[in-house]
XYZ file of C-alpha atoms in Angstrom:
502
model
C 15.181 14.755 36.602
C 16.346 12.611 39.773
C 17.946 9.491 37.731
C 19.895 8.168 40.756
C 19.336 9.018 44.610
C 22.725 11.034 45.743
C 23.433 12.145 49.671
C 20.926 15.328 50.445
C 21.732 18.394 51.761
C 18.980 20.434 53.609
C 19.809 23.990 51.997
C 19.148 27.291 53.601
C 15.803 28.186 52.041
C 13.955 24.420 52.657
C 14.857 25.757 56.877
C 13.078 29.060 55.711
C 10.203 27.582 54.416
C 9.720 25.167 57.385
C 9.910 28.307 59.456
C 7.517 30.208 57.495
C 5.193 27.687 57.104
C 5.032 27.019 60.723
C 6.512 23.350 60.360
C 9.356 22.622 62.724
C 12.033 20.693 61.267
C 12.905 18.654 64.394
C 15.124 15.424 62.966
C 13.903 13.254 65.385
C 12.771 9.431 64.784
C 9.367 7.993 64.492
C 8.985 6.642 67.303
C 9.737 9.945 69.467
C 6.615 10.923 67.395
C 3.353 10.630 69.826
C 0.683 10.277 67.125
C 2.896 7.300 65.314
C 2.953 4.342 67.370
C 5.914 2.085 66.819
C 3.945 -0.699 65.399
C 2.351 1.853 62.739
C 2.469 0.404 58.920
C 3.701 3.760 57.853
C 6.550 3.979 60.851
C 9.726 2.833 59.013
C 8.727 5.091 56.321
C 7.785 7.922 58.411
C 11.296 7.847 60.261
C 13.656 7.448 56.733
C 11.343 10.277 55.436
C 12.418 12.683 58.462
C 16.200 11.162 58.294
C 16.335 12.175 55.061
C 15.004 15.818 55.581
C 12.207 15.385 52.765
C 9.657 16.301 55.642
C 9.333 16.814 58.965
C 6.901 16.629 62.053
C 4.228 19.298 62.075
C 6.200 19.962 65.813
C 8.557 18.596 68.091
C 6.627 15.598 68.934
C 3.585 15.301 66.763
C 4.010 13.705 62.879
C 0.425 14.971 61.848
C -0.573 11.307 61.529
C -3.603 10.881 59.364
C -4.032 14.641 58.518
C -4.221 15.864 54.578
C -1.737 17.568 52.986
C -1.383 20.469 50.871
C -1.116 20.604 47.341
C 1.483 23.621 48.622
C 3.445 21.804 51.185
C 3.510 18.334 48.481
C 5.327 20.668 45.859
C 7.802 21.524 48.499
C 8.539 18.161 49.498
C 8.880 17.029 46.027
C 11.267 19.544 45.641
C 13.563 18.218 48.235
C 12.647 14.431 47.482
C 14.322 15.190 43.730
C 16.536 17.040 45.049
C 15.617 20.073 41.804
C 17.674 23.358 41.624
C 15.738 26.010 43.101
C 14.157 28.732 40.594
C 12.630 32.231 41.942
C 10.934 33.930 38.981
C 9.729 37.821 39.638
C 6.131 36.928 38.425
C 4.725 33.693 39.294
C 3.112 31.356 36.563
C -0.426 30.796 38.814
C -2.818 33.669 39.466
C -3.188 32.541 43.525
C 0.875 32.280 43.410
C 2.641 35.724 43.376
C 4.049 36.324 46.195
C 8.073 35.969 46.127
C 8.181 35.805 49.915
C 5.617 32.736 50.359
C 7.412 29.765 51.491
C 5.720 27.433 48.890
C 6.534 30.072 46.023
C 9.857 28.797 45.086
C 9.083 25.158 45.222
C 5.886 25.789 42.918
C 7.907 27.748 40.177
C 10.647 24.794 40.959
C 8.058 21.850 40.289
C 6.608 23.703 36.800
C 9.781 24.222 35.836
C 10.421 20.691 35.884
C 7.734 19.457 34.033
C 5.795 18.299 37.563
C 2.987 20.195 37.257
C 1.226 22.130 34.124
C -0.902 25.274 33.505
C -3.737 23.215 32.577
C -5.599 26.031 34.959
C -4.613 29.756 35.795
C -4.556 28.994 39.972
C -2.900 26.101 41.601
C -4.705 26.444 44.901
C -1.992 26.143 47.476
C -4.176 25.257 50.269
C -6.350 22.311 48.968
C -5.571 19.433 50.251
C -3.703 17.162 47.463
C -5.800 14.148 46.303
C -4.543 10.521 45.832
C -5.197 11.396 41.860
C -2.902 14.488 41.770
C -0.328 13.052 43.868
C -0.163 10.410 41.261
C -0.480 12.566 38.195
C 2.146 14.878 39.878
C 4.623 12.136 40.721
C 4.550 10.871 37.306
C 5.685 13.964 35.743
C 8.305 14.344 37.722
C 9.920 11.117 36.876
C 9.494 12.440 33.273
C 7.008 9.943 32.018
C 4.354 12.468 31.894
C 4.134 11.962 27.522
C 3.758 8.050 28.230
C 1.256 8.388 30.631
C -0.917 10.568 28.433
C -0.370 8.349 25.369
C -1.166 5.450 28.162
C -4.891 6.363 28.886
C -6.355 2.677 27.437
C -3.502 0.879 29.552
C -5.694 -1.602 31.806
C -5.594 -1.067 35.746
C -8.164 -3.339 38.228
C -9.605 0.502 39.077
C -13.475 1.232 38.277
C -13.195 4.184 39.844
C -10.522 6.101 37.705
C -11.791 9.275 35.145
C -9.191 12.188 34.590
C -5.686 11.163 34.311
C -6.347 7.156 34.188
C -3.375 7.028 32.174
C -1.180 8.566 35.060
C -2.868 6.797 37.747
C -2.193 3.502 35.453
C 1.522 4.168 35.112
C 1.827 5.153 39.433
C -0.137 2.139 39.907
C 2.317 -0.212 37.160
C 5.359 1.304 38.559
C 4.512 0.119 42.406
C 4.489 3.714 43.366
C 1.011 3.554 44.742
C -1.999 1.270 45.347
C -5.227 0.805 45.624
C -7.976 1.587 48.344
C -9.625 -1.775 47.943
C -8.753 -4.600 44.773
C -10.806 -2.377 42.028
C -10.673 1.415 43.837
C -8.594 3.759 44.087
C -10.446 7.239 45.467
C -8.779 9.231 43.386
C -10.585 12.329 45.023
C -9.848 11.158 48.487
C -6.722 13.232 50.111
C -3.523 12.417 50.422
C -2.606 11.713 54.445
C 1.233 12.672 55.409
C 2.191 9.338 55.948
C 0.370 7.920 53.365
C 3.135 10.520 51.279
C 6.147 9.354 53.442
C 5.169 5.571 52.757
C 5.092 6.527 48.683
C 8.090 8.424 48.622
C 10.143 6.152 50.830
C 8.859 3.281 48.261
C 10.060 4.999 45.461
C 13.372 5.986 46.897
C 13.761 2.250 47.066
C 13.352 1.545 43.631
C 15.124 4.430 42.230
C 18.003 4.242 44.773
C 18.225 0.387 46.071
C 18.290 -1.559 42.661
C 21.044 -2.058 40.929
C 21.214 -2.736 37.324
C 23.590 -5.267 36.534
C 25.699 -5.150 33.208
C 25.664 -7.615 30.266
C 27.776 -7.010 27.422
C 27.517 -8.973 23.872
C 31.493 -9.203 22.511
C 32.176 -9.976 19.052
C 35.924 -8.307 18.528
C 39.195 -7.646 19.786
C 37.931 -3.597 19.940
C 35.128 -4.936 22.160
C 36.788 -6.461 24.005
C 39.110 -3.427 24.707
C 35.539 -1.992 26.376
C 34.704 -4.530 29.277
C 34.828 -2.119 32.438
C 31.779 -2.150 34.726
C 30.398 -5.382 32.767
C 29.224 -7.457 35.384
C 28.848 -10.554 32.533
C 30.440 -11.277 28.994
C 28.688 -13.092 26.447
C 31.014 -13.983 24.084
C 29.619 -14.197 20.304
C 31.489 -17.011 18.664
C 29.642 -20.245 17.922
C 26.394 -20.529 15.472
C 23.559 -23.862 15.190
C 24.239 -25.634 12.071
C 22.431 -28.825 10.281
C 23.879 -32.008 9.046
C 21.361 -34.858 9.613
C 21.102 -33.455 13.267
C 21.913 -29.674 14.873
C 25.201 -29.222 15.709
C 27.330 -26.320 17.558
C 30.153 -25.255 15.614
C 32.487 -22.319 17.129
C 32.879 -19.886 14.162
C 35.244 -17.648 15.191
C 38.889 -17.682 14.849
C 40.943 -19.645 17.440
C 43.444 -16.814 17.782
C 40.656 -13.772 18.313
C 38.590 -15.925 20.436
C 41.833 -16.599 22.571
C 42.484 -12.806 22.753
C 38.845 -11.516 23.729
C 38.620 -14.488 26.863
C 41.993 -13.447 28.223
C 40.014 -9.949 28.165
C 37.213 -11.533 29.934
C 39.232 -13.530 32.069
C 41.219 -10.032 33.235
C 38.203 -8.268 33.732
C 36.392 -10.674 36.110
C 33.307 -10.844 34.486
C 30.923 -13.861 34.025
C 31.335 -15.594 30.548
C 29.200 -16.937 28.825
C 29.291 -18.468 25.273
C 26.620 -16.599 22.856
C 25.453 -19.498 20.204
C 23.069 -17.588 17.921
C 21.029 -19.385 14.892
C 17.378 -19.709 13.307
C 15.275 -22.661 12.592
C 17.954 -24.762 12.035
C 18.641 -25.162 16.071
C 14.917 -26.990 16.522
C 15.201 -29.431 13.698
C 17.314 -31.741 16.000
C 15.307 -33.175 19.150
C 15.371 -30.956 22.198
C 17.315 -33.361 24.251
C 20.442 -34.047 21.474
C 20.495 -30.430 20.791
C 20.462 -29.565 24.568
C 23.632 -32.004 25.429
C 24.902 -30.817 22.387
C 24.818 -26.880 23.772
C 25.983 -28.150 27.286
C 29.154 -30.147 25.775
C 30.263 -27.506 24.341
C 29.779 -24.954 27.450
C 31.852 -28.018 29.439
C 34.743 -28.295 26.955
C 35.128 -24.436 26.941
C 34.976 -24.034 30.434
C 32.456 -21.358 30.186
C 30.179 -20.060 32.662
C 27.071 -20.657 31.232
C 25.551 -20.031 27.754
C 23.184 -17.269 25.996
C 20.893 -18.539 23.600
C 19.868 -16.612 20.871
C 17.175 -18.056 18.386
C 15.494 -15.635 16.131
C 13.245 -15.707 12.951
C 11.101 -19.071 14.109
C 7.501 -19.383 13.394
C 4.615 -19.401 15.319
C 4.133 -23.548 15.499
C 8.000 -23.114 16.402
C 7.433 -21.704 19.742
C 6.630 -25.081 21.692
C 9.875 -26.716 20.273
C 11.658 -23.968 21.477
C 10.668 -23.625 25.134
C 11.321 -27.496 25.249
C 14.927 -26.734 24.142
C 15.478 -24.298 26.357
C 13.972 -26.516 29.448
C 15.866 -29.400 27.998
C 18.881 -27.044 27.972
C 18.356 -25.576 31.820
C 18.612 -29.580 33.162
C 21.873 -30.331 30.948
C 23.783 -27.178 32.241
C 23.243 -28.341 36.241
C 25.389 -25.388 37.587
C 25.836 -23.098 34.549
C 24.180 -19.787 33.689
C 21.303 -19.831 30.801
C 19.903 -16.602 29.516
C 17.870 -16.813 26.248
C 17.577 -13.813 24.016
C 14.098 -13.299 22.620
C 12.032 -10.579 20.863
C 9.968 -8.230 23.297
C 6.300 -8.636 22.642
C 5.092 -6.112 19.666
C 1.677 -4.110 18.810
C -1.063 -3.263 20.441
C -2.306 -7.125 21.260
C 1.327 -8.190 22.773
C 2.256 -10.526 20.066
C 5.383 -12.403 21.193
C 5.817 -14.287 17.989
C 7.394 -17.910 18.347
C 8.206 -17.101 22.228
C 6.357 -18.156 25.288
C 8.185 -15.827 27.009
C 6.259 -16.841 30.473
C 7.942 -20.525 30.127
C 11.328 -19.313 29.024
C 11.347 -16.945 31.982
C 10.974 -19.950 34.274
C 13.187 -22.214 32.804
C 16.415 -19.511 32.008
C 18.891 -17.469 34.524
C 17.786 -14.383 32.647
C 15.553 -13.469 29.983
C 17.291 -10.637 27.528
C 14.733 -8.909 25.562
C 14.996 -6.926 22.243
C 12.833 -4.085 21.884
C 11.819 -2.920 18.173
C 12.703 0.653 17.172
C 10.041 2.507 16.325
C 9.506 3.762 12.773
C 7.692 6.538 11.217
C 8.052 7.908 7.804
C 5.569 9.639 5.266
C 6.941 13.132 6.545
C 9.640 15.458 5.863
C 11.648 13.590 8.590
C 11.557 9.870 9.344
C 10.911 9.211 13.310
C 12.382 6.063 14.436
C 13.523 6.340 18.231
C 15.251 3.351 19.609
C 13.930 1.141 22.598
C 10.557 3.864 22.344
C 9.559 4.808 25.625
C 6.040 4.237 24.991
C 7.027 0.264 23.447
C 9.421 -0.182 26.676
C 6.783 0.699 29.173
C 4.183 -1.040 27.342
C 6.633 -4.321 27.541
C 7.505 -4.294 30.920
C 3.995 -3.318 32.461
C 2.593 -6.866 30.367
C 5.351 -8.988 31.550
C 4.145 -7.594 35.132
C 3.100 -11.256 36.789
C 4.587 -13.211 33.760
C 8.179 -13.129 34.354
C 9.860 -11.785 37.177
C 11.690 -8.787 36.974
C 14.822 -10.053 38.577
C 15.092 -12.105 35.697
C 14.554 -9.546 33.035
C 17.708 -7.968 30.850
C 16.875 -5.295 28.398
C 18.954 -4.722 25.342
C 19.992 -0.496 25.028
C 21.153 0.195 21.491
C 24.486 2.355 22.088
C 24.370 2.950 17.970
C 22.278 5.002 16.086
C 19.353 4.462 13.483
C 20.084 6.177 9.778
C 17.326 6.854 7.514
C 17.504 9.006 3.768
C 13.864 10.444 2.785
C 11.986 7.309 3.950
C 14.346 4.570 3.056
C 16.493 3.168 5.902
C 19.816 3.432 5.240
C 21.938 1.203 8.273
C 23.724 2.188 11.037
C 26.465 4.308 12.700
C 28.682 3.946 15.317
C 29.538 6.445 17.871
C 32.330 7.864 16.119
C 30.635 8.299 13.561
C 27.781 10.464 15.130
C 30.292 11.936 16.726
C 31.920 12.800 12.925
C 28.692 14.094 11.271
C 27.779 16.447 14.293
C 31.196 17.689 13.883
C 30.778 17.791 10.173
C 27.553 20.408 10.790
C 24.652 17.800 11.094
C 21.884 19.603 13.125
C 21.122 18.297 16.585
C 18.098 17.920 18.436
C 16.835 15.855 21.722
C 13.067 14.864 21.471
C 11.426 14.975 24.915
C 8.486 13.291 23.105
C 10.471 10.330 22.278
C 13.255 10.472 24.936
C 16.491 10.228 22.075
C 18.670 12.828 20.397
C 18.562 12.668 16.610
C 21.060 14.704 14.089
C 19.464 16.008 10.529
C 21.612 16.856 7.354
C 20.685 16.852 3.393
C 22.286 14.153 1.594
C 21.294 13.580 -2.535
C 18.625 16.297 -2.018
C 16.893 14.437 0.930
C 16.813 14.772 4.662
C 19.141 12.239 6.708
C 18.473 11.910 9.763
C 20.488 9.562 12.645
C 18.814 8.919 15.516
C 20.646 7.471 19.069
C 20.578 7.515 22.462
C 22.623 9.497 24.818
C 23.316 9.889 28.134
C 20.272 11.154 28.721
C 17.801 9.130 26.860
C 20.656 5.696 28.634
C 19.227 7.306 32.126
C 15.760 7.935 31.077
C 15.696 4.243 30.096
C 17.856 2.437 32.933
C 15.649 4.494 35.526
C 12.593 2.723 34.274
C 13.907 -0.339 34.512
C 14.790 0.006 38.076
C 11.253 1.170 38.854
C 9.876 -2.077 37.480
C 13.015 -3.802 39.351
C 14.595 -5.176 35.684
C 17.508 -6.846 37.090
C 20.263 -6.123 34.271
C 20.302 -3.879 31.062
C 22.193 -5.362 27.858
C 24.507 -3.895 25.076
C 25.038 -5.297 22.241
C 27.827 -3.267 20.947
C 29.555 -2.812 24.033
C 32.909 -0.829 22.035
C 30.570 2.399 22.282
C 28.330 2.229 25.050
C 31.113 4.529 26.711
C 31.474 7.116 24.087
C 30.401 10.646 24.739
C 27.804 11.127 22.048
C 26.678 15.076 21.033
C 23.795 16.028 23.638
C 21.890 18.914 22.828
């Protein structure tokens, strides 16, 4: 799986199969391409496409503008475009693919083995053109969303004209990897042009390769603050709301730690802000006293700004809120506000007591928690953190309600116990690390994108499950597709800790 675009190489057998397929690979610029005039849509595309040897012209001056492509020739470039290991199996998984010495063979085998296309058939038909719908499907699965996508068949796109694999085409279309024909089409049997591919691949190399996820880490400790490399901002958790006839903000944490961890902060260059964290008690006061109360206290620490975290409110709480945090946003002037809030839950998008559409216009970032999701009644309880599935679902409604620049996502860098069906807390990274030393069984659930370990424990089945370096990637490279400007970690002492992969 391509989680972050690295410098190609054009290896040996990707000049053999241009050979052998009768495609020169001539590295030459669009615009030394007759058929693409210079003013083309698909020109800039077409060019970074041949620059970066995913493709080439069909000769020395002629792109192939505006004819099909292959469902062969796709697999091949999708090969080079991820930039997969090459397999070569002795017998071939399709009926119409056994010959070794084809020049598609390789890449087909290559693309199965990676999950990009299935044996849903016994033939793959090399020579059919690829359609806008396979394309789709086929780019899907090779980002390794293919088990959201089928689980995403109900998600709503604007296309009336979408049967087989609407869940896929959904997802492309969610994603910004492709578009429509017209506002509610999408041909879905129509082929796939060559530059139509160059303009979709370029586009996604863009959003794989040209965002950057920015860092925010939440620092309660001395140990945390031992862990601040890479974090691009520090919100320091030391001051809570209370209530005494109006709401206050009262630092809680001990002068001498507090002095310890912003030295830390200080060193490491980082953005600080202060984290004030409460409940119900931080809207009993009006929205402007509580607002100049958050701001004093900003000024008189000299912070950088401030991260608001409100949780447990009611619904009939949720306009008293968003006036706090716009009441908040005009006190600050200069300084940084990013408001924590719970990510929208179920199948209807309940967002609780947040408008999360007026917070996200009135806040420097919007930091969203994502529930865990939780399955018992078997043998083993399921309970993946940040789901796939939930995460997509989240990001793909806040599509035209907040902008994504604005967007942090928390990533849980401790794992999820459970005993039988009881939940049973937490465990650090050492402590994973401990109880797969200790003989715990290991797993990694490509259904649920996390690792889990399994032991008995009073006659029961324990299970832990956490997220590795794997399921981190899996996550952070969605984000980037839906150009999520930061991710967030809220115990930022293990977030660096080699946890088992299996």
């Amino acid at each position: 799986m391509r989680m972050k675009m690295q410098i190609r190489r054009i290896a040996v057998w990707a000049l053999l199969v241009c050979l052998l397929s009768g495609v020169v690979p001539v590295p030459a610029a669009a615009a030394s391409f007759r058929d693409v005039p210079a003013a083309s849509w698909a020109a800039p595309s077409i060019q970074r496409c041949v620059q970066q040897g995913w493709f080439q012209g069909e000769s020395a001056t002629t792109f192939g503008m505006g004819h099909p492509m292959t469902r062969a020739a796709f697999t091949v470039v999708l090969c080079r475009f991820f930039d997969w290991e090459m397999v070569t199996p002795q017998k071939g998984t399709y009926e119409d693919v056994q010959d070794p010495d084809a020049w598609y063979f390789s890449a087909v085998e290559t693309a199965y083995a990676n999950g990009a296309i299935t044996r849903q058939t016994d033939t793959f038909r090399p020579a059919d053109s690829i359609t806008r719908e396979e394309m789709a499907a086929m780019l899907v699965r090779a980002l390794g969303y293919g088990t959201i996508a089928g689980l995403a068949q109900a998600v709503s796109a604007p296309f009336t004209d979408t049967t087989t694999n609407a869940g896929y085409i959904a997802m492309a279309y969610e994603l910004g990897i492709v578009n429509g024909t017209s506002g509610t089409t999408f041909a879905p049997d129509r082929a796939a042009t060559r530059e139509q591919v160059a303009v979709i691949l370029d586009r996604l190399d863009q959003k794989l390769s040209g965002t950057t996820l920015s860092q925010l880490g939440i620092v309660s400790s001395v140990e945390d603050a031992a862990a601040l490399e890479d974090l691009d901002v520090v919100a320091v958790s030391a001051a809570r709301f209370t209530y005494s006839g109006q709401t206050q903000v009262n630092v809680v944490m001990e002068e001498e730690t507090l002095s310890r961890i912003r030295a830390a902060v200080e060193q490491s260059g980082a953005t600080e802000l202060l984290r004030v964290s409460g409940g119900s008690l931080a809207l009993k006061g009006t929205p402007a006293t509580t607002a100049e109360a958050l701001a004093a206290t900003v000024r008189q620490g000299n912070y950088d700004g401030i991260l608001l975290d409100i949780s447990s409110l009611q619904d009939n709480q949720r306009s008293q809120l968003t006036r706090l945090v716009q009441q908040t946003a005009a006190k600050l002037g200069d300084k940084l506000l990013y408001v924590m809030a719970d990510a929208p839950a179920g199948d209807n998008g309940d967002t609780g007591a947040y408008d999360l559409a007026a917070l996200g216009r009135a806040a420097d970032k919007l930091v969203l928690r994502v529930d865990a999701y939780e399955k018992t009644g078997e043998e083993l309880a399921v309970a993946p953190l940040e789901p796939m599935e939930e995460l997509y679902s989240v990001l793909a409604g806040l599509d035209g309600v907040v902008a994504p620049e604005k967007l942090s996502v928390c990533i849980s860098t401790r794992g999820v116990c459970w005993t039988g069906e009881k939940r049973s807390g937490t465990m650090d990274a050492q402590e994973i690390c401990a109880q797969a030393e200790d003989g715990a069984e290991g797993y990694y659930s490509s259904r649920y994108e996390a690792a889990y370990l399994t032991w008995e424990k009073g006659g029961k089945q324990a299970v832990v499950w956490y997220l590795d370096s794997r399921a981190m990637e899996v996550r952070e490279q969605l984000l980037r597709l839906f150009g999520v400007g930061q991710v967030c970690f809220q115990n930022v002492t293990e977030r660096t800790t080699q946890l088992p992969e299996f």
